[in-house]
Amino acid sequence: MLTWRTEGKERWQETDPDATEQVAERESELWVWAWRTPQAWAWAQPSESWRLHTIAMWVRTYVLCESSDATAADKGSLHRFADQIGLTPAGLKENGWAIAKDEVAAKAAERAEPRPEGDDDELAARRRAIGGTA
């Protein structure tokens, strides 16, 4: 990341290693978050590989817009990128995408919950079904 330095009437940009590291860490966090969204399934399809650059530009622009260096144009670009990759309701519609409720995860969570003691009715029914005793 570059920062402006001024000395007298001269002004130039220098690399700021600490700021560069902070920006890279934030971009990495946001990249991971983005790839955990439901839209990531669509992005991962071979037919959608062309979107990778746009996703990266959204991440970079998002981080820029979190800073005080962001301009109105940057914020407008962020919104356009989000639309293009389906991260807004308008973008979902534009891409012809819909996010379905994850019913499989809900069922898996139900099954993973421990049963209270004494909830042996189902277990007894299973034993009877396979010829065991209840």
PDB file of C-alpha atoms in Angstrom:
ATOM      1  CA  MET A   1       0.000   0.000   0.000  1.00  0.00           C
ATOM      2  CA  LEU A   2       1.292   3.417  -0.895  1.00  0.00           C
ATOM      3  CA  THR A   3       1.171   6.466   1.355  1.00  0.00           C
ATOM      4  CA  TRP A   4       1.882  10.073   0.456  1.00  0.00           C
ATOM      5  CA  ARG A   5       4.984  11.746   1.893  1.00  0.00           C
ATOM      6  CA  THR A   6       5.555  15.487   1.792  1.00  0.00           C
ATOM      7  CA  GLU A   7       8.707  17.453   2.349  1.00  0.00           C
ATOM      8  CA  GLY A   8       8.519  21.147   1.632  1.00  0.00           C
ATOM      9  CA  LYS A   9       6.866  21.542  -1.773  1.00  0.00           C
ATOM     10  CA  GLU A  10       7.750  18.018  -2.868  1.00  0.00           C
ATOM     11  CA  ARG A  11       5.254  15.193  -2.593  1.00  0.00           C
ATOM     12  CA  TRP A  12       5.754  11.507  -3.407  1.00  0.00           C
ATOM     13  CA  GLN A  13       4.391   8.084  -2.591  1.00  0.00           C
ATOM     14  CA  GLU A  14       6.178   5.414  -0.582  1.00  0.00           C
ATOM     15  CA  THR A  15       5.316   1.836   0.215  1.00  0.00           C
ATOM     16  CA  ASP A  16       3.983   1.342   3.754  1.00  0.00           C
ATOM     17  CA  PRO A  17       4.817  -2.270   4.719  1.00  0.00           C
ATOM     18  CA  ASP A  18       2.607  -2.282   7.845  1.00  0.00           C
ATOM     19  CA  ALA A  19      -0.423  -0.933   5.995  1.00  0.00           C
ATOM     20  CA  THR A  20       0.217  -3.370   3.144  1.00  0.00           C
ATOM     21  CA  GLU A  21       0.191  -6.292   5.587  1.00  0.00           C
ATOM     22  CA  GLN A  22      -3.003  -5.078   7.271  1.00  0.00           C
ATOM     23  CA  VAL A  23      -4.777  -4.674   3.942  1.00  0.00           C
ATOM     24  CA  ALA A  24      -3.626  -8.118   2.779  1.00  0.00           C
ATOM     25  CA  GLU A  25      -4.899  -9.707   6.009  1.00  0.00           C
ATOM     26  CA  ARG A  26      -8.277  -7.997   5.680  1.00  0.00           C
ATOM     27  CA  GLU A  27      -8.557  -8.999   2.013  1.00  0.00           C
ATOM     28  CA  SER A  28      -7.783 -12.584   2.987  1.00  0.00           C
ATOM     29  CA  GLU A  29     -10.473 -12.559   5.689  1.00  0.00           C
ATOM     30  CA  LEU A  30     -13.031 -11.146   3.281  1.00  0.00           C
ATOM     31  CA  TRP A  31     -12.044 -13.622   0.543  1.00  0.00           C
ATOM     32  CA  VAL A  32     -12.632 -16.520   2.954  1.00  0.00           C
ATOM     33  CA  TRP A  33     -15.984 -15.034   4.006  1.00  0.00           C
ATOM     34  CA  ALA A  34     -17.095 -14.564   0.391  1.00  0.00           C
ATOM     35  CA  TRP A  35     -16.306 -18.181  -0.475  1.00  0.00           C
ATOM     36  CA  ARG A  36     -18.524 -19.338   2.381  1.00  0.00           C
ATOM     37  CA  THR A  37     -21.597 -17.615   0.981  1.00  0.00           C
ATOM     38  CA  PRO A  38     -24.235 -19.545  -0.965  1.00  0.00           C
ATOM     39  CA  GLN A  39     -23.164 -17.689  -4.121  1.00  0.00           C
ATOM     40  CA  ALA A  40     -19.766 -19.400  -3.930  1.00  0.00           C
ATOM     41  CA  TRP A  41     -21.356 -22.598  -5.219  1.00  0.00           C
ATOM     42  CA  ALA A  42     -22.269 -20.800  -8.441  1.00  0.00           C
ATOM     43  CA  TRP A  43     -18.860 -19.101  -8.693  1.00  0.00           C
ATOM     44  CA  ALA A  44     -17.153 -22.487  -8.425  1.00  0.00           C
ATOM     45  CA  GLN A  45     -18.910 -23.860 -11.510  1.00  0.00           C
ATOM     46  CA  PRO A  46     -16.609 -24.138 -14.542  1.00  0.00           C
ATOM     47  CA  SER A  47     -19.013 -21.999 -16.576  1.00  0.00           C
ATOM     48  CA  GLU A  48     -18.617 -19.166 -14.039  1.00  0.00           C
ATOM     49  CA  SER A  49     -14.813 -19.137 -13.811  1.00  0.00           C
ATOM     50  CA  TRP A  50     -14.801 -15.791 -15.614  1.00  0.00           C
ATOM     51  CA  ARG A  51     -16.222 -14.223 -12.405  1.00  0.00           C
ATOM     52  CA  LEU A  52     -13.074 -14.875 -10.336  1.00  0.00           C
ATOM     53  CA  HIS A  53     -11.482 -11.579 -11.329  1.00  0.00           C
ATOM     54  CA  THR A  54     -14.691  -9.721 -10.453  1.00  0.00           C
ATOM     55  CA  ILE A  55     -14.840 -11.443  -7.070  1.00  0.00           C
ATOM     56  CA  ALA A  56     -11.241 -10.404  -6.412  1.00  0.00           C
ATOM     57  CA  MET A  57     -12.019  -6.828  -7.467  1.00  0.00           C
ATOM     58  CA  TRP A  58     -15.038  -6.805  -5.120  1.00  0.00           C
ATOM     59  CA  VAL A  59     -12.794  -7.939  -2.234  1.00  0.00           C
ATOM     60  CA  ARG A  60     -10.139  -5.332  -2.977  1.00  0.00           C
ATOM     61  CA  THR A  61     -12.698  -2.547  -3.452  1.00  0.00           C
ATOM     62  CA  TYR A  62     -14.579  -3.549  -0.289  1.00  0.00           C
ATOM     63  CA  VAL A  63     -11.395  -3.223   1.769  1.00  0.00           C
ATOM     64  CA  LEU A  64     -10.613   0.113   0.124  1.00  0.00           C
ATOM     65  CA  CYS A  65     -14.128   1.334   0.951  1.00  0.00           C
ATOM     66  CA  GLU A  66     -13.551   0.493   4.612  1.00  0.00           C
ATOM     67  CA  SER A  67     -10.759   3.068   4.665  1.00  0.00           C
ATOM     68  CA  SER A  68     -10.897   6.837   4.716  1.00  0.00           C
ATOM     69  CA  ASP A  69      -9.177   6.846   1.301  1.00  0.00           C
ATOM     70  CA  ALA A  70     -12.338   5.645  -0.481  1.00  0.00           C
ATOM     71  CA  THR A  71     -13.982   7.966  -2.968  1.00  0.00           C
ATOM     72  CA  ALA A  72     -17.589   8.085  -4.108  1.00  0.00           C
ATOM     73  CA  ALA A  73     -16.488   6.336  -7.300  1.00  0.00           C
ATOM     74  CA  ASP A  74     -14.951   3.514  -5.240  1.00  0.00           C
ATOM     75  CA  LYS A  75     -18.225   3.043  -3.362  1.00  0.00           C
ATOM     76  CA  GLY A  76     -20.181   3.006  -6.610  1.00  0.00           C
ATOM     77  CA  SER A  77     -17.806   0.395  -8.016  1.00  0.00           C
ATOM     78  CA  LEU A  78     -18.253  -1.723  -4.908  1.00  0.00           C
ATOM     79  CA  HIS A  79     -21.998  -1.822  -5.451  1.00  0.00           C
ATOM     80  CA  ARG A  80     -21.606  -2.722  -9.140  1.00  0.00           C
ATOM     81  CA  PHE A  81     -19.153  -5.529  -8.315  1.00  0.00           C
ATOM     82  CA  ALA A  82     -21.514  -6.867  -5.635  1.00  0.00           C
ATOM     83  CA  ASP A  83     -24.354  -6.928  -8.181  1.00  0.00           C
ATOM     84  CA  GLN A  84     -22.177  -8.713 -10.745  1.00  0.00           C
ATOM     85  CA  ILE A  85     -21.233 -11.501  -8.340  1.00  0.00           C
ATOM     86  CA  GLY A  86     -24.714 -11.884  -6.877  1.00  0.00           C
ATOM     87  CA  LEU A  87     -24.111 -10.465  -3.403  1.00  0.00           C
ATOM     88  CA  THR A  88     -27.124  -8.150  -3.548  1.00  0.00           C
ATOM     89  CA  PRO A  89     -30.803  -8.971  -4.083  1.00  0.00           C
ATOM     90  CA  ALA A  90     -30.622  -7.165  -7.442  1.00  0.00           C
ATOM     91  CA  GLY A  91     -27.505  -9.147  -8.349  1.00  0.00           C
ATOM     92  CA  LEU A  92     -29.189 -12.434  -7.500  1.00  0.00           C
ATOM     93  CA  LYS A  93     -32.096 -11.485  -9.751  1.00  0.00           C
ATOM     94  CA  GLU A  94     -29.815 -10.240 -12.538  1.00  0.00           C
ATOM     95  CA  ASN A  95     -27.918 -13.544 -12.522  1.00  0.00           C
ATOM     96  CA  GLY A  96     -31.096 -15.602 -12.334  1.00  0.00           C
ATOM     97  CA  TRP A  97     -30.028 -17.062  -8.996  1.00  0.00           C
ATOM     98  CA  ALA A  98     -32.043 -17.852  -5.882  1.00  0.00           C
ATOM     99  CA  ILE A  99     -30.780 -18.969  -2.507  1.00  0.00           C
ATOM    100  CA  ALA A 100     -32.629 -22.005  -1.211  1.00  0.00           C
ATOM    101  CA  LYS A 101     -33.061 -22.861   2.432  1.00  0.00           C
ATOM    102  CA  ASP A 102     -30.512 -25.478   3.486  1.00  0.00           C
ATOM    103  CA  GLU A 103     -32.841 -28.231   4.627  1.00  0.00           C
ATOM    104  CA  VAL A 104     -30.109 -30.881   4.620  1.00  0.00           C
ATOM    105  CA  ALA A 105     -28.065 -29.001   7.233  1.00  0.00           C
ATOM    106  CA  ALA A 106     -31.147 -28.535   9.416  1.00  0.00           C
ATOM    107  CA  LYS A 107     -31.888 -32.277   9.321  1.00  0.00           C
ATOM    108  CA  ALA A 108     -28.250 -33.124  10.066  1.00  0.00           C
ATOM    109  CA  ALA A 109     -28.287 -30.757  13.037  1.00  0.00           C
ATOM    110  CA  GLU A 110     -31.451 -32.394  14.360  1.00  0.00           C
ATOM    111  CA  ARG A 111     -29.842 -35.827  14.142  1.00  0.00           C
ATOM    112  CA  ALA A 112     -26.668 -34.628  15.795  1.00  0.00           C
ATOM    113  CA  GLU A 113     -28.536 -33.367  18.870  1.00  0.00           C
ATOM    114  CA  PRO A 114     -28.270 -35.805  21.757  1.00  0.00           C
ATOM    115  CA  ARG A 115     -31.543 -37.391  22.754  1.00  0.00           C
ATOM    116  CA  PRO A 116     -32.748 -36.986  26.286  1.00  0.00           C
ATOM    117  CA  GLU A 117     -32.566 -40.065  28.478  1.00  0.00           C
ATOM    118  CA  GLY A 118     -35.702 -42.142  28.389  1.00  0.00           C
ATOM    119  CA  ASP A 119     -36.258 -41.426  24.680  1.00  0.00           C
ATOM    120  CA  ASP A 120     -36.034 -45.089  23.877  1.00  0.00           C
ATOM    121  CA  ASP A 121     -39.370 -45.485  22.030  1.00  0.00           C
ATOM    122  CA  GLU A 122     -37.754 -45.148  18.615  1.00  0.00           C
ATOM    123  CA  LEU A 123     -34.893 -47.458  19.593  1.00  0.00           C
ATOM    124  CA  ALA A 124     -37.366 -50.089  20.833  1.00  0.00           C
ATOM    125  CA  ALA A 125     -39.350 -49.794  17.601  1.00  0.00           C
ATOM    126  CA  ARG A 126     -36.190 -50.374  15.588  1.00  0.00           C
ATOM    127  CA  ARG A 127     -35.329 -53.476  17.591  1.00  0.00           C
ATOM    128  CA  ARG A 128     -38.807 -54.884  17.001  1.00  0.00           C
ATOM    129  CA  ALA A 129     -38.507 -54.153  13.290  1.00  0.00           C
ATOM    130  CA  ILE A 130     -35.341 -56.245  12.965  1.00  0.00           C
ATOM    131  CA  GLY A 131     -36.612 -59.083  15.132  1.00  0.00           C
ATOM    132  CA  GLY A 132     -34.981 -58.144  18.409  1.00  0.00           C
ATOM    133  CA  THR A 133     -36.681 -57.762  21.756  1.00  0.00           C
ATOM    134  CA  ALA A 134     -37.763 -54.494  23.213  1.00  0.00           C
TER     135      ALA A 134
END
